[in-house]
PDB file of N, CA and C in Angstrom:
ATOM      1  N   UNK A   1       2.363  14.179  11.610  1.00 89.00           N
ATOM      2  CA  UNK A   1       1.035  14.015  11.033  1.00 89.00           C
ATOM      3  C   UNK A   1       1.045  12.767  10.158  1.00 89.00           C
ATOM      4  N   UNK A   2       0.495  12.127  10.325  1.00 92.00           N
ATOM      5  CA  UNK A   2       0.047  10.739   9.606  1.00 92.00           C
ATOM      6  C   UNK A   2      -0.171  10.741   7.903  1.00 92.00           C
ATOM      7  N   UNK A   3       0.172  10.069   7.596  1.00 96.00           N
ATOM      8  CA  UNK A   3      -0.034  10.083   5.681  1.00 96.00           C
ATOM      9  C   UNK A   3      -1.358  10.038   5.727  1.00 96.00           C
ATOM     10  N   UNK A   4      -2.163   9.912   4.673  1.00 97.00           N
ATOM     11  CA  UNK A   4      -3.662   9.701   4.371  1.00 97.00           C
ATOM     12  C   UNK A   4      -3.357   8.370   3.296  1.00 97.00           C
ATOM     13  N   UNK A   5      -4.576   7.500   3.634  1.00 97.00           N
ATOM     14  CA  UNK A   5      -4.642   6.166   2.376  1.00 97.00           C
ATOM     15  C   UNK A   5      -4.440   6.172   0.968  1.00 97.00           C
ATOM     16  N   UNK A   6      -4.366   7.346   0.811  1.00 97.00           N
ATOM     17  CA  UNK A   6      -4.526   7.648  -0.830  1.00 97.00           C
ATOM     18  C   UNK A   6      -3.071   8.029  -1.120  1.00 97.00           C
ATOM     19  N   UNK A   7      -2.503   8.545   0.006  1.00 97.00           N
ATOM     20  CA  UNK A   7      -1.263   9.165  -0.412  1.00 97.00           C
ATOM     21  C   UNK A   7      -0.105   7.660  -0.677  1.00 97.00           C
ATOM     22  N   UNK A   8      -0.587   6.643   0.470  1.00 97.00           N
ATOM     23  CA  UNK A   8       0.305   5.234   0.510  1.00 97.00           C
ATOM     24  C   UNK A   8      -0.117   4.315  -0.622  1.00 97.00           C
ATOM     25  N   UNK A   9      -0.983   4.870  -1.356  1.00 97.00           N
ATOM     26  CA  UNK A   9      -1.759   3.834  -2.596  1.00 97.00           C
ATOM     27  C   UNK A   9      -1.375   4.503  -3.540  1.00 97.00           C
ATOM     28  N   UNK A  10      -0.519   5.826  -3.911  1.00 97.00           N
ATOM     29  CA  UNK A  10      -0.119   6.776  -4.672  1.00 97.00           C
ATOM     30  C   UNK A  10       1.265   6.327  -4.992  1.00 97.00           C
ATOM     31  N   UNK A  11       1.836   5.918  -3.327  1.00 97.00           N
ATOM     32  CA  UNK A  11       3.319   5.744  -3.729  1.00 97.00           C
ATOM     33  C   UNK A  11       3.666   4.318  -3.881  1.00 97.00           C
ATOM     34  N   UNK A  12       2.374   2.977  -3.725  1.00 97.00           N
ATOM     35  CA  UNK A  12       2.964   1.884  -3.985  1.00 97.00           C
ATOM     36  C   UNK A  12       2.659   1.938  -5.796  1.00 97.00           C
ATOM     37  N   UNK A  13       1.944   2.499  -5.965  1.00 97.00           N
ATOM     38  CA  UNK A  13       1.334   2.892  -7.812  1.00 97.00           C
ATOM     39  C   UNK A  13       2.561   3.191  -8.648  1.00 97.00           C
ATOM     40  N   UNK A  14       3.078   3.874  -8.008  1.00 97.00           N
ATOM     41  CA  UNK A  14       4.633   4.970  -8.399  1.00 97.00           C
ATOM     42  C   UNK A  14       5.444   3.721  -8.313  1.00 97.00           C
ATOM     43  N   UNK A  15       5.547   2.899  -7.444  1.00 97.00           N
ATOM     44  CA  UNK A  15       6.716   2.062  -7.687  1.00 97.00           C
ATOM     45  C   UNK A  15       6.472   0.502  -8.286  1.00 97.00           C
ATOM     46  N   UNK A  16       5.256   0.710  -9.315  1.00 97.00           N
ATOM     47  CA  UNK A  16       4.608  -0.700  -9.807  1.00 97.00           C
ATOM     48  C   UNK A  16       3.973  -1.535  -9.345  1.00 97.00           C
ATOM     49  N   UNK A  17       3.004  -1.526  -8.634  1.00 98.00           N
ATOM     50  CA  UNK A  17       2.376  -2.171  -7.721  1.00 98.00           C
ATOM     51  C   UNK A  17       1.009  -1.946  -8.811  1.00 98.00           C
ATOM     52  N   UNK A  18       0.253  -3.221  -8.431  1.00 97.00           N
ATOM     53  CA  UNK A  18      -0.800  -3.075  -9.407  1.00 97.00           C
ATOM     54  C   UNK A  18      -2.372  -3.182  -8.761  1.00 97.00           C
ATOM     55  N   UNK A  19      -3.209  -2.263  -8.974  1.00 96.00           N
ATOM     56  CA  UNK A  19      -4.569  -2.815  -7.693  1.00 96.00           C
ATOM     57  C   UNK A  19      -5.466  -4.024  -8.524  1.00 96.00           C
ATOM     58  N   UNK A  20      -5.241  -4.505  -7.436  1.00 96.00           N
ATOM     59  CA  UNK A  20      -5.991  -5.851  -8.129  1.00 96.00           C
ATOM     60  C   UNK A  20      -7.393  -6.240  -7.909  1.00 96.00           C
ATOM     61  N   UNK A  21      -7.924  -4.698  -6.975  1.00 93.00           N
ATOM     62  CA  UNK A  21      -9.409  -4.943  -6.512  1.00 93.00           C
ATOM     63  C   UNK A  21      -9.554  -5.127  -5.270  1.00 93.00           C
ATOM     64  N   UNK A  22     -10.357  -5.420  -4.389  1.00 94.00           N
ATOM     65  CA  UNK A  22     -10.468  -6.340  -3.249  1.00 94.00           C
ATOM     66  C   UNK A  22     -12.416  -6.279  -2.977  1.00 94.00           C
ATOM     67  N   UNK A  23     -12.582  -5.933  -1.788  1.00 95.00           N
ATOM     68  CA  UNK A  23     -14.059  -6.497  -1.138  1.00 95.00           C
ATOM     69  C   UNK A  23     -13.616  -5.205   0.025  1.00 95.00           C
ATOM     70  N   UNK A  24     -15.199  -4.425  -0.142  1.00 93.00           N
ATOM     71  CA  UNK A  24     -15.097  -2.687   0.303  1.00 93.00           C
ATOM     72  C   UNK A  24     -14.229  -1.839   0.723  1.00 93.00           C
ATOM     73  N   UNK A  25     -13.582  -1.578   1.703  1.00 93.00           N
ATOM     74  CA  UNK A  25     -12.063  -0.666   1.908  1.00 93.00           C
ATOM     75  C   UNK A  25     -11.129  -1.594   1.701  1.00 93.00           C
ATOM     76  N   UNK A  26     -11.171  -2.551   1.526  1.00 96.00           N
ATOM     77  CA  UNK A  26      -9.993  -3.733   1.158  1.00 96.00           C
ATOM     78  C   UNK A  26      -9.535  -3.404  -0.234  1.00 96.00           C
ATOM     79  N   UNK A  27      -7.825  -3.367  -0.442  1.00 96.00           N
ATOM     80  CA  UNK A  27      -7.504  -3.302  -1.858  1.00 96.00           C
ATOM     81  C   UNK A  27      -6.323  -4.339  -1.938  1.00 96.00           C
ATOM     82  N   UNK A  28      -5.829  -4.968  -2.518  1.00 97.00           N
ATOM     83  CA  UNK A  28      -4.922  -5.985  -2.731  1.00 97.00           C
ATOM     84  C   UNK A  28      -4.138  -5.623  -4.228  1.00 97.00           C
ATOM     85  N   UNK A  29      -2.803  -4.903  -3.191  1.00 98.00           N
ATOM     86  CA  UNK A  29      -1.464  -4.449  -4.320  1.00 98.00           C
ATOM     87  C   UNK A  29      -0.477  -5.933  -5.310  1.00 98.00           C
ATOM     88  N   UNK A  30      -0.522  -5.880  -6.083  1.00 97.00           N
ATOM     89  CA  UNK A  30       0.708  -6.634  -6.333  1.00 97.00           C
ATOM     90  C   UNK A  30       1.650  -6.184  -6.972  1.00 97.00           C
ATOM     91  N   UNK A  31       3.045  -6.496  -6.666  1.00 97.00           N
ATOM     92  CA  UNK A  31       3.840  -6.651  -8.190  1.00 97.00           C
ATOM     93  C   UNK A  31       4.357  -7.403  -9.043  1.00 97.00           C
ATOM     94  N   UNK A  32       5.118  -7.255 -10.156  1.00 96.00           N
ATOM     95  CA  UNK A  32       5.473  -8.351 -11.120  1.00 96.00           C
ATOM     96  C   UNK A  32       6.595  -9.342 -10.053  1.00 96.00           C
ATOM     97  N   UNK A  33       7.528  -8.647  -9.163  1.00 95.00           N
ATOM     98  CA  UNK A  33       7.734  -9.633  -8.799  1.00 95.00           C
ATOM     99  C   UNK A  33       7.679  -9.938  -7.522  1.00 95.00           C
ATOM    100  N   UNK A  34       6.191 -10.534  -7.699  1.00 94.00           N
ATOM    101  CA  UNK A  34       5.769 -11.183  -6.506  1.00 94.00           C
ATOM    102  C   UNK A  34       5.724 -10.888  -5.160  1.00 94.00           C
ATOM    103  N   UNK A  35       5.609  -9.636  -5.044  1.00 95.00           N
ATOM    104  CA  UNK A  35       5.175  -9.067  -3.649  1.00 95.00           C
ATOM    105  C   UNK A  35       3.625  -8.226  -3.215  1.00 95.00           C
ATOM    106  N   UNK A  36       3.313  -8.667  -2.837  1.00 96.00           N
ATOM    107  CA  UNK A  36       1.731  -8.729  -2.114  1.00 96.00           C
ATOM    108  C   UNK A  36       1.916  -7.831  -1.119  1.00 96.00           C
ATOM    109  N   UNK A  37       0.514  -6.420  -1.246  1.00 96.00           N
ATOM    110  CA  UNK A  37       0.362  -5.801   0.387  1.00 96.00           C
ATOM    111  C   UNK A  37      -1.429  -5.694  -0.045  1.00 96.00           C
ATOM    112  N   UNK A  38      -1.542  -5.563   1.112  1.00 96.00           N
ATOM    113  CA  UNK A  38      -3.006  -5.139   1.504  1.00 96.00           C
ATOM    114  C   UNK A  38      -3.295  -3.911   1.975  1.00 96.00           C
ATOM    115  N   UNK A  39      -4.027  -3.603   1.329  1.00 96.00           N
ATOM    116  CA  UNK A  39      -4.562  -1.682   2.345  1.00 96.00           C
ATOM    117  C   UNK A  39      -5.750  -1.883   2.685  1.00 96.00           C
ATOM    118  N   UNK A  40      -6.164  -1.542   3.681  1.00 96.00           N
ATOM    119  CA  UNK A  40      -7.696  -1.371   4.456  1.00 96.00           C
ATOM    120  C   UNK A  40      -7.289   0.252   4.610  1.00 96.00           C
ATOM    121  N   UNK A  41      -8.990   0.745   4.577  1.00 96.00           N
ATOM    122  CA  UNK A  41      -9.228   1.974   4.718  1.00 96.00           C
ATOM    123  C   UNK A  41      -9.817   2.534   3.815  1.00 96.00           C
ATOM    124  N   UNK A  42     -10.801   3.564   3.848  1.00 95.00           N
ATOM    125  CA  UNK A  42     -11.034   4.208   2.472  1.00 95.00           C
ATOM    126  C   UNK A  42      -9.850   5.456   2.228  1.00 95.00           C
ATOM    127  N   UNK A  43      -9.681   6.017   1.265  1.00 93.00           N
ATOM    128  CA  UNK A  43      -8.689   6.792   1.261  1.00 93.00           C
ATOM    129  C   UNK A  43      -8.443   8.109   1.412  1.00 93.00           C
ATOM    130  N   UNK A  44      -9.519   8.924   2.371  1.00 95.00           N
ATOM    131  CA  UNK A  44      -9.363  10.279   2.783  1.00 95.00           C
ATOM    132  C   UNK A  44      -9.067   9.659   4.613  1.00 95.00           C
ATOM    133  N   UNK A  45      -9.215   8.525   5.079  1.00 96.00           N
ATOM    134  CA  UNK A  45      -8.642   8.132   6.466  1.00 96.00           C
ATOM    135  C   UNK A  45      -7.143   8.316   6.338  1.00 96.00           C
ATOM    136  N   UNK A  46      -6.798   8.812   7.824  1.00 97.00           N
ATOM    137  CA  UNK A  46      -5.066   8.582   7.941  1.00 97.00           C
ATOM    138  C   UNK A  46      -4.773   7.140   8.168  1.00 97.00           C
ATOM    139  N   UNK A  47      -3.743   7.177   7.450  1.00 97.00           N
ATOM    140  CA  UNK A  47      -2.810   5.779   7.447  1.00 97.00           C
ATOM    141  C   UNK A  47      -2.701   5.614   8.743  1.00 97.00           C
ATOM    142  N   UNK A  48      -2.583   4.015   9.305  1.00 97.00           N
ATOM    143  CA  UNK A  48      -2.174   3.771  10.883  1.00 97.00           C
ATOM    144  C   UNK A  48      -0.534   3.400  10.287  1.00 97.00           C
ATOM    145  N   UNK A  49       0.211   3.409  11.778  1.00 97.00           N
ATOM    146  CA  UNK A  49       1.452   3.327  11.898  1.00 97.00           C
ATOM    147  C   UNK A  49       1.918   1.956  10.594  1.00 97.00           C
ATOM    148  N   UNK A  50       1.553   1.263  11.241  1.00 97.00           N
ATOM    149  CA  UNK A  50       2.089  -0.363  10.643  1.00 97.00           C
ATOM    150  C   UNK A  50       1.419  -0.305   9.215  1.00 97.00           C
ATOM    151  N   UNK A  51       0.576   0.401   8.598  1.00 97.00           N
ATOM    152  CA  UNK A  51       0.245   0.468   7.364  1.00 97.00           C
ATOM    153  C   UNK A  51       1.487   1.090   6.730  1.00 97.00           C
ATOM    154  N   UNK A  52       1.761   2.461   7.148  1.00 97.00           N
ATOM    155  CA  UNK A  52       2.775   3.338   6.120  1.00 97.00           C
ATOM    156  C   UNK A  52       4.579   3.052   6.290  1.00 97.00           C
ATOM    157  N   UNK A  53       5.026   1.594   7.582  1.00 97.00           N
ATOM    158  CA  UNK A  53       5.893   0.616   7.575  1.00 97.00           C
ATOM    159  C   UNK A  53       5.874  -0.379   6.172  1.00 97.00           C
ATOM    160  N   UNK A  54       4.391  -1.068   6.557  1.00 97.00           N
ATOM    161  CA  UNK A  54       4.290  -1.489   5.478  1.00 97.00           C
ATOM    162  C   UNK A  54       4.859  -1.463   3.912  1.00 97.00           C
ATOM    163  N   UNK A  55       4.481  -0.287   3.358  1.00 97.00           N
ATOM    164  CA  UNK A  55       4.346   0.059   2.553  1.00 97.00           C
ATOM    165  C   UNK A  55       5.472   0.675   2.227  1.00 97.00           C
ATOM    166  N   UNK A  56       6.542   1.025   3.327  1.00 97.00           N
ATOM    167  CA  UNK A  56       7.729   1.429   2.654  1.00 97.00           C
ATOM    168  C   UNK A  56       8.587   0.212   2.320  1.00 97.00           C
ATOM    169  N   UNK A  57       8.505  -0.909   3.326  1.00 97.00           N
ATOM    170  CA  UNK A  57       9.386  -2.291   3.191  1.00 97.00           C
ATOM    171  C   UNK A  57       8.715  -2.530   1.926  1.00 97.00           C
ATOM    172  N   UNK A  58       7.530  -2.429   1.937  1.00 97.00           N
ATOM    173  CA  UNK A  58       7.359  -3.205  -0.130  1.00 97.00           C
ATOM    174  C   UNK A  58       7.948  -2.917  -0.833  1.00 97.00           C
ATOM    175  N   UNK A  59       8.252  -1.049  -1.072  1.00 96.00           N
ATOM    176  CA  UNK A  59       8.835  -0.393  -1.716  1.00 96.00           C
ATOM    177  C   UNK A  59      10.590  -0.599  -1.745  1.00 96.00           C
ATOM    178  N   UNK A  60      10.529  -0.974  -0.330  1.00 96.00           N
ATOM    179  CA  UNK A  60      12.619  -1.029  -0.962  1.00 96.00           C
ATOM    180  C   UNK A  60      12.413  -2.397  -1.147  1.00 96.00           C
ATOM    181  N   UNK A  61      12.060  -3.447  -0.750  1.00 95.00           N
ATOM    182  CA  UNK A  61      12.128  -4.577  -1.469  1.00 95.00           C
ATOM    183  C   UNK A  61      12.110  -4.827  -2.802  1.00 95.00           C
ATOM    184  N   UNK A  62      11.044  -3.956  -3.619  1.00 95.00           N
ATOM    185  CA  UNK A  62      11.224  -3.783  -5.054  1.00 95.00           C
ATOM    186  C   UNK A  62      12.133  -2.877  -5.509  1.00 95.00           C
ATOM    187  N   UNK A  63      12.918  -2.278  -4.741  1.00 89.00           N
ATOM    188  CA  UNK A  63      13.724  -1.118  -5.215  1.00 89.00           C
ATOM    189  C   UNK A  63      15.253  -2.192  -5.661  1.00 89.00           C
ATOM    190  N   UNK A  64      15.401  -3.290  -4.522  1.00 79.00           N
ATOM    191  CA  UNK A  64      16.802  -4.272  -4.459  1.00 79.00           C
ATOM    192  C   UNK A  64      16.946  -4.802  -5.817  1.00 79.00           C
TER     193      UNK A  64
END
């Protein structure tokens, strides 16, 4: 079963990622150091595949 948008915007939050806003289902994550993701979707939609990839490579990248 697929994550939901809210749940992948929950766990980049958890690991310092900051919302920086965007333009309607668009949100633009950052962190302090310098890693950028994008989420499309509103957040009761399921995550697509390459979104919740995404979002884990951000996460161990900031984990190194």
């Amino acid at each position: 079963m697929p994550k939901k948008i809210r749940e992948l915007i929950q766990a980049l939050e958890a690991a310092g990622f900051v919302n920086r806003g965007g333009k309607g289902s668009h949100r633009n994550f950052k962190h302090p150091q310098k890693i950028h993701i994008l989420m499309s979707g509103k957040s009761g939609n399921d995550a697509k595949p390459y979104q919740e990839r995404q979002v884990s490579v951000a996460i161990k990248k900031v984990k190194k």
